[in-house]
Short mmCIF file of N, CA, C and O in Angstrom, two decimals:
data_model
loop_
_atom_site.label_atom_id
_atom_site.label_comp_id
_atom_site.label_asym_id
_atom_site.label_seq_id
_atom_site.Cartn_x
_atom_site.Cartn_y
_atom_site.Cartn_z
N UNK A 1 -50.29 65.34 -12.04
CA UNK A 1 -51.23 66.29 -12.59
C UNK A 1 -50.90 66.51 -14.06
O UNK A 1 -49.78 66.82 -14.42
N UNK A 2 -51.88 66.33 -14.92
CA UNK A 2 -51.69 66.50 -16.35
C UNK A 2 -51.73 67.98 -16.72
O UNK A 2 -52.39 68.77 -16.07
N UNK A 3 -51.00 68.32 -17.76
CA UNK A 3 -50.98 69.69 -18.24
C UNK A 3 -51.42 69.71 -19.69
O UNK A 3 -51.40 68.69 -20.37
N UNK A 4 -51.77 70.87 -20.19
CA UNK A 4 -52.22 71.00 -21.57
C UNK A 4 -51.17 71.73 -22.39
O UNK A 4 -50.60 72.72 -21.97
N UNK A 5 -50.92 71.20 -23.59
CA UNK A 5 -50.00 71.84 -24.52
C UNK A 5 -50.66 73.11 -25.06
O UNK A 5 -51.79 73.07 -25.55
N UNK A 6 -49.96 74.22 -24.98
CA UNK A 6 -50.50 75.51 -25.43
C UNK A 6 -50.77 75.48 -26.94
O UNK A 6 -51.77 76.01 -27.41
N UNK A 7 -49.88 74.85 -27.71
CA UNK A 7 -50.01 74.89 -29.16
C UNK A 7 -51.09 73.96 -29.69
O UNK A 7 -51.83 74.31 -30.60
N UNK A 8 -51.22 72.76 -29.13
CA UNK A 8 -52.17 71.79 -29.67
C UNK A 8 -53.46 71.68 -28.87
O UNK A 8 -54.45 71.18 -29.36
N UNK A 9 -53.43 72.13 -27.62
CA UNK A 9 -54.60 72.02 -26.76
C UNK A 9 -54.81 70.62 -26.21
O UNK A 9 -55.79 70.34 -25.54
N UNK A 10 -53.88 69.70 -26.47
CA UNK A 10 -54.00 68.33 -25.98
C UNK A 10 -53.31 68.18 -24.63
O UNK A 10 -52.35 68.88 -24.33
N UNK A 11 -53.82 67.24 -23.83
CA UNK A 11 -53.18 66.93 -22.56
C UNK A 11 -51.88 66.16 -22.81
O UNK A 11 -51.76 65.43 -23.79
N UNK A 12 -50.93 66.34 -21.93
CA UNK A 12 -49.74 65.51 -21.97
C UNK A 12 -49.44 65.05 -20.55
O UNK A 12 -49.86 65.68 -19.58
N UNK A 13 -48.73 63.93 -20.41
CA UNK A 13 -48.52 63.36 -19.08
C UNK A 13 -47.60 64.22 -18.22
O UNK A 13 -46.85 65.06 -18.74
N UNK A 14 -47.63 64.00 -16.91
CA UNK A 14 -46.68 64.70 -16.04
C UNK A 14 -45.25 64.42 -16.49
O UNK A 14 -44.95 63.38 -17.08
N UNK A 15 -44.37 65.34 -16.19
CA UNK A 15 -42.99 65.28 -16.66
C UNK A 15 -42.30 63.97 -16.29
O UNK A 15 -41.68 63.33 -17.13
N UNK A 16 -42.41 63.55 -15.04
CA UNK A 16 -41.72 62.33 -14.61
C UNK A 16 -42.24 61.10 -15.37
O UNK A 16 -41.46 60.23 -15.76
N UNK A 17 -43.53 61.04 -15.61
CA UNK A 17 -44.10 59.91 -16.36
C UNK A 17 -43.56 59.89 -17.79
O UNK A 17 -43.19 58.84 -18.32
N UNK A 18 -43.50 61.03 -18.39
CA UNK A 18 -42.97 61.17 -19.75
C UNK A 18 -41.50 60.75 -19.82
O UNK A 18 -41.09 59.99 -20.70
N UNK A 19 -40.70 61.22 -18.86
CA UNK A 19 -39.27 60.91 -18.86
C UNK A 19 -39.01 59.44 -18.54
O UNK A 19 -38.10 58.84 -19.11
N UNK A 20 -39.81 58.85 -17.66
CA UNK A 20 -39.67 57.41 -17.38
C UNK A 20 -39.91 56.60 -18.65
O UNK A 20 -39.22 55.61 -18.91
N UNK A 21 -40.89 57.00 -19.44
CA UNK A 21 -41.17 56.30 -20.70
C UNK A 21 -39.98 56.39 -21.64
O UNK A 21 -39.64 55.41 -22.33
N UNK A 22 -39.33 57.53 -21.69
CA UNK A 22 -38.14 57.68 -22.54
C UNK A 22 -37.02 56.77 -22.06
O UNK A 22 -36.38 56.06 -22.84
N UNK A 23 -36.78 56.77 -20.74
CA UNK A 23 -35.69 55.94 -20.21
C UNK A 23 -35.93 54.45 -20.42
O UNK A 23 -34.99 53.70 -20.64
N UNK A 24 -37.18 54.01 -20.36
CA UNK A 24 -37.45 52.59 -20.58
C UNK A 24 -37.25 52.19 -22.04
O UNK A 24 -37.04 51.02 -22.34
N UNK A 25 -37.28 53.14 -22.95
CA UNK A 25 -37.07 52.85 -24.37
C UNK A 25 -35.60 52.79 -24.74
O UNK A 25 -35.26 52.36 -25.84
N UNK A 26 -34.72 53.19 -23.84
CA UNK A 26 -33.29 53.21 -24.12
C UNK A 26 -32.67 51.93 -23.56
O UNK A 26 -32.87 51.60 -22.40
N UNK A 27 -31.93 51.21 -24.39
CA UNK A 27 -31.32 49.97 -23.90
C UNK A 27 -30.29 50.24 -22.80
O UNK A 27 -29.62 51.27 -22.80
N UNK A 28 -30.20 49.30 -21.87
CA UNK A 28 -29.23 49.43 -20.78
C UNK A 28 -27.81 49.38 -21.34
O UNK A 28 -26.94 50.15 -20.96
N UNK A 29 -27.57 48.47 -22.27
CA UNK A 29 -26.25 48.34 -22.89
C UNK A 29 -26.25 49.14 -24.19
O UNK A 29 -26.97 48.83 -25.13
N UNK A 30 -25.47 50.19 -24.24
CA UNK A 30 -25.41 51.04 -25.43
C UNK A 30 -24.29 50.61 -26.38
O UNK A 30 -23.91 51.37 -27.26
N UNK A 31 -23.78 49.40 -26.19
CA UNK A 31 -22.77 48.82 -27.08
C UNK A 31 -21.55 49.73 -27.25
O UNK A 31 -21.03 49.88 -28.34
N UNK A 32 -21.12 50.35 -26.17
CA UNK A 32 -19.93 51.17 -26.21
C UNK A 32 -20.13 52.57 -26.79
O UNK A 32 -19.19 53.34 -26.87
N UNK A 33 -21.33 52.89 -27.21
CA UNK A 33 -21.61 54.23 -27.75
C UNK A 33 -21.88 55.20 -26.62
O UNK A 33 -22.52 54.85 -25.63
N UNK A 34 -21.41 56.42 -26.78
CA UNK A 34 -21.69 57.47 -25.80
C UNK A 34 -23.11 57.95 -25.99
O UNK A 34 -23.54 58.26 -27.09
N UNK A 35 -23.85 57.99 -24.92
CA UNK A 35 -25.22 58.46 -24.94
C UNK A 35 -25.33 59.58 -23.92
O UNK A 35 -24.85 59.45 -22.79
N UNK A 36 -25.93 60.68 -24.30
CA UNK A 36 -26.16 61.76 -23.35
C UNK A 36 -27.52 62.37 -23.65
O UNK A 36 -28.06 62.23 -24.75
N UNK A 37 -28.07 63.03 -22.67
CA UNK A 37 -29.34 63.72 -22.81
C UNK A 37 -29.08 65.22 -22.81
O UNK A 37 -28.15 65.69 -22.16
N UNK A 38 -29.92 65.96 -23.52
CA UNK A 38 -29.83 67.41 -23.49
C UNK A 38 -31.23 68.00 -23.53
O UNK A 38 -32.14 67.42 -24.13
N UNK A 39 -31.38 69.15 -22.88
CA UNK A 39 -32.68 69.80 -22.85
C UNK A 39 -32.52 71.28 -22.51
O UNK A 39 -31.59 71.66 -21.80
N UNK A 40 -33.46 72.08 -23.00
CA UNK A 40 -33.55 73.47 -22.60
C UNK A 40 -34.37 73.63 -21.33
O UNK A 40 -34.46 74.71 -20.77
N UNK A 41 -35.00 72.55 -20.88
CA UNK A 41 -35.89 72.59 -19.72
C UNK A 41 -35.11 72.19 -18.46
O UNK A 41 -34.66 71.06 -18.32
N UNK A 42 -34.92 73.11 -17.51
CA UNK A 42 -34.10 72.81 -16.33
C UNK A 42 -34.64 71.66 -15.49
O UNK A 42 -33.86 70.86 -14.97
N UNK A 43 -35.96 71.53 -15.38
CA UNK A 43 -36.51 70.43 -14.57
C UNK A 43 -36.27 69.07 -15.23
O UNK A 43 -36.06 68.08 -14.54
N UNK A 44 -36.27 69.04 -16.55
CA UNK A 44 -35.95 67.80 -17.26
C UNK A 44 -34.50 67.40 -16.95
O UNK A 44 -34.21 66.25 -16.65
N UNK A 45 -33.59 68.37 -17.00
CA UNK A 45 -32.18 68.09 -16.71
C UNK A 45 -32.00 67.58 -15.28
O UNK A 45 -31.26 66.62 -15.05
N UNK A 46 -32.66 68.22 -14.33
CA UNK A 46 -32.56 67.77 -12.93
C UNK A 46 -33.07 66.35 -12.77
O UNK A 46 -32.44 65.51 -12.13
N UNK A 47 -34.22 66.06 -13.35
CA UNK A 47 -34.82 64.73 -13.22
C UNK A 47 -33.91 63.68 -13.84
O UNK A 47 -33.64 62.64 -13.24
N UNK A 48 -33.42 63.94 -15.05
CA UNK A 48 -32.55 62.98 -15.73
C UNK A 48 -31.24 62.78 -14.98
O UNK A 48 -30.72 61.67 -14.91
N UNK A 49 -30.70 63.86 -14.43
CA UNK A 49 -29.45 63.75 -13.67
C UNK A 49 -29.63 62.81 -12.47
O UNK A 49 -28.71 62.08 -12.11
N UNK A 50 -30.82 62.82 -11.88
CA UNK A 50 -31.07 61.99 -10.71
C UNK A 50 -31.56 60.58 -11.03
O UNK A 50 -31.57 59.72 -10.16
N UNK A 51 -31.96 60.32 -12.27
CA UNK A 51 -32.55 59.02 -12.62
C UNK A 51 -31.85 58.29 -13.75
O UNK A 51 -32.30 57.24 -14.17
N UNK A 52 -30.76 58.83 -14.24
CA UNK A 52 -30.06 58.20 -15.35
C UNK A 52 -28.55 58.21 -15.07
O UNK A 52 -28.04 59.12 -14.43
N UNK A 53 -27.88 57.20 -15.58
CA UNK A 53 -26.42 57.13 -15.43
C UNK A 53 -25.71 57.90 -16.54
O UNK A 53 -24.50 58.05 -16.51
N UNK A 54 -26.45 58.39 -17.52
CA UNK A 54 -25.86 59.09 -18.66
C UNK A 54 -25.67 60.57 -18.36
O UNK A 54 -26.42 61.16 -17.59
N UNK A 55 -24.68 61.21 -18.99
CA UNK A 55 -24.49 62.65 -18.79
C UNK A 55 -25.70 63.45 -19.30
O UNK A 55 -26.40 63.03 -20.21
N UNK A 56 -25.91 64.59 -18.68
CA UNK A 56 -27.02 65.46 -19.03
C UNK A 56 -26.47 66.86 -19.32
O UNK A 56 -25.74 67.42 -18.51
N UNK A 57 -26.84 67.41 -20.46
CA UNK A 57 -26.42 68.77 -20.83
C UNK A 57 -27.61 69.71 -20.71
O UNK A 57 -28.67 69.45 -21.27
N UNK A 58 -27.42 70.79 -19.97
CA UNK A 58 -28.44 71.82 -19.87
C UNK A 58 -28.17 72.84 -20.96
O UNK A 58 -27.14 73.50 -20.95
N UNK A 59 -29.06 72.95 -21.91
CA UNK A 59 -28.89 73.87 -23.03
C UNK A 59 -29.45 75.24 -22.67
O UNK A 59 -30.42 75.34 -21.92
N UNK A 60 -28.85 76.27 -23.21
CA UNK A 60 -29.33 77.63 -22.99
C UNK A 60 -29.14 78.43 -24.27
O UNK A 60 -28.28 78.10 -25.09
N UNK A 61 -29.94 79.45 -24.43
CA UNK A 61 -29.78 80.30 -25.62
C UNK A 61 -28.69 81.35 -25.39
O UNK A 61 -28.45 82.18 -26.25
N UNK A 62 -28.06 81.33 -24.22
CA UNK A 62 -26.99 82.26 -23.87
C UNK A 62 -27.43 83.71 -23.96
O UNK A 62 -26.69 84.58 -24.36
N UNK A 63 -28.68 83.96 -23.60
CA UNK A 63 -29.20 85.32 -23.60
C UNK A 63 -29.84 85.74 -24.90
O UNK A 63 -30.31 86.86 -25.03
N UNK A 64 -29.90 84.85 -25.90
CA UNK A 64 -30.49 85.19 -27.19
C UNK A 64 -31.99 85.42 -27.11
O UNK A 64 -32.54 86.19 -27.87
N UNK A 65 -32.65 84.77 -26.19
CA UNK A 65 -34.07 85.01 -25.93
C UNK A 65 -34.29 84.88 -24.44
O UNK A 65 -33.54 84.22 -23.75
N UNK A 66 -35.30 85.49 -23.93
CA UNK A 66 -35.58 85.47 -22.49
C UNK A 66 -36.77 84.58 -22.20
O UNK A 66 -37.82 84.71 -22.82
N UNK A 67 -36.59 83.68 -21.27
CA UNK A 67 -37.69 82.82 -20.84
C UNK A 67 -38.55 83.56 -19.83
O UNK A 67 -38.05 84.10 -18.86
N UNK A 68 -39.84 83.58 -20.10
CA UNK A 68 -40.75 84.18 -19.13
C UNK A 68 -41.04 83.22 -17.99
O UNK A 68 -41.46 83.62 -16.92
N UNK A 69 -40.78 81.94 -18.21
CA UNK A 69 -41.17 80.91 -17.25
C UNK A 69 -40.08 80.55 -16.26
O UNK A 69 -40.37 80.18 -15.14
N UNK A 70 -38.83 80.64 -16.68
CA UNK A 70 -37.77 80.17 -15.81
C UNK A 70 -36.49 80.97 -16.04
O UNK A 70 -35.87 80.87 -17.09
N UNK A 71 -36.07 81.77 -15.07
CA UNK A 71 -34.87 82.60 -15.24
C UNK A 71 -33.58 81.80 -15.40
O UNK A 71 -32.58 82.34 -15.87
N UNK A 72 -33.59 80.51 -15.04
CA UNK A 72 -32.39 79.69 -15.21
C UNK A 72 -32.01 79.53 -16.67
O UNK A 72 -30.88 79.19 -16.99
N UNK A 73 -32.94 79.80 -17.57
CA UNK A 73 -32.69 79.63 -19.01
C UNK A 73 -32.18 80.89 -19.68
O UNK A 73 -31.88 80.87 -20.86
N UNK A 74 -32.08 81.99 -18.96
CA UNK A 74 -31.87 83.28 -19.60
C UNK A 74 -30.42 83.69 -19.86
O UNK A 74 -30.19 84.63 -20.60
N UNK A 75 -29.46 83.05 -19.25
CA UNK A 75 -28.08 83.47 -19.48
C UNK A 75 -27.12 82.34 -19.14
O UNK A 75 -27.47 81.38 -18.47
N UNK A 76 -25.89 82.49 -19.59
CA UNK A 76 -24.86 81.50 -19.24
C UNK A 76 -24.59 81.52 -17.74
O UNK A 76 -24.39 80.47 -17.13
N UNK A 77 -24.60 82.70 -17.15
CA UNK A 77 -24.37 82.81 -15.71
C UNK A 77 -25.43 82.05 -14.91
O UNK A 77 -25.13 81.32 -13.96
N UNK A 78 -26.69 82.20 -15.32
CA UNK A 78 -27.78 81.49 -14.63
C UNK A 78 -27.64 79.98 -14.83
O UNK A 78 -27.88 79.20 -13.91
N UNK A 79 -27.21 79.57 -16.02
CA UNK A 79 -27.04 78.14 -16.28
C UNK A 79 -25.89 77.57 -15.46
O UNK A 79 -25.98 76.45 -14.94
N UNK A 80 -24.81 78.32 -15.30
CA UNK A 80 -23.67 77.86 -14.51
C UNK A 80 -24.07 77.71 -13.04
O UNK A 80 -23.72 76.75 -12.38
N UNK A 81 -24.84 78.69 -12.52
CA UNK A 81 -25.30 78.61 -11.14
C UNK A 81 -26.24 77.43 -10.94
O UNK A 81 -26.31 76.86 -9.86
N UNK A 82 -26.95 77.07 -11.99
CA UNK A 82 -27.88 75.96 -11.93
C UNK A 82 -27.12 74.69 -11.67
O UNK A 82 -27.41 73.88 -10.90
#
């Protein structure tokens, strides 16, 4: 199911489709370089953790702002439980 960007009003692909496109653009051999993914979006982190061999960092504002959409983003405690 496609969703619409609030700021631009344009459609964007479902999350998994978008993330698959990103993973296909990354070479399998990173030539010894450390590669990791990071996101403020908890569902992105979950998906990448299950579909990529690279480490995934869940970013949080540590309580600096409150997410109306997902309480997992609102504090360090919520991020640790995640």
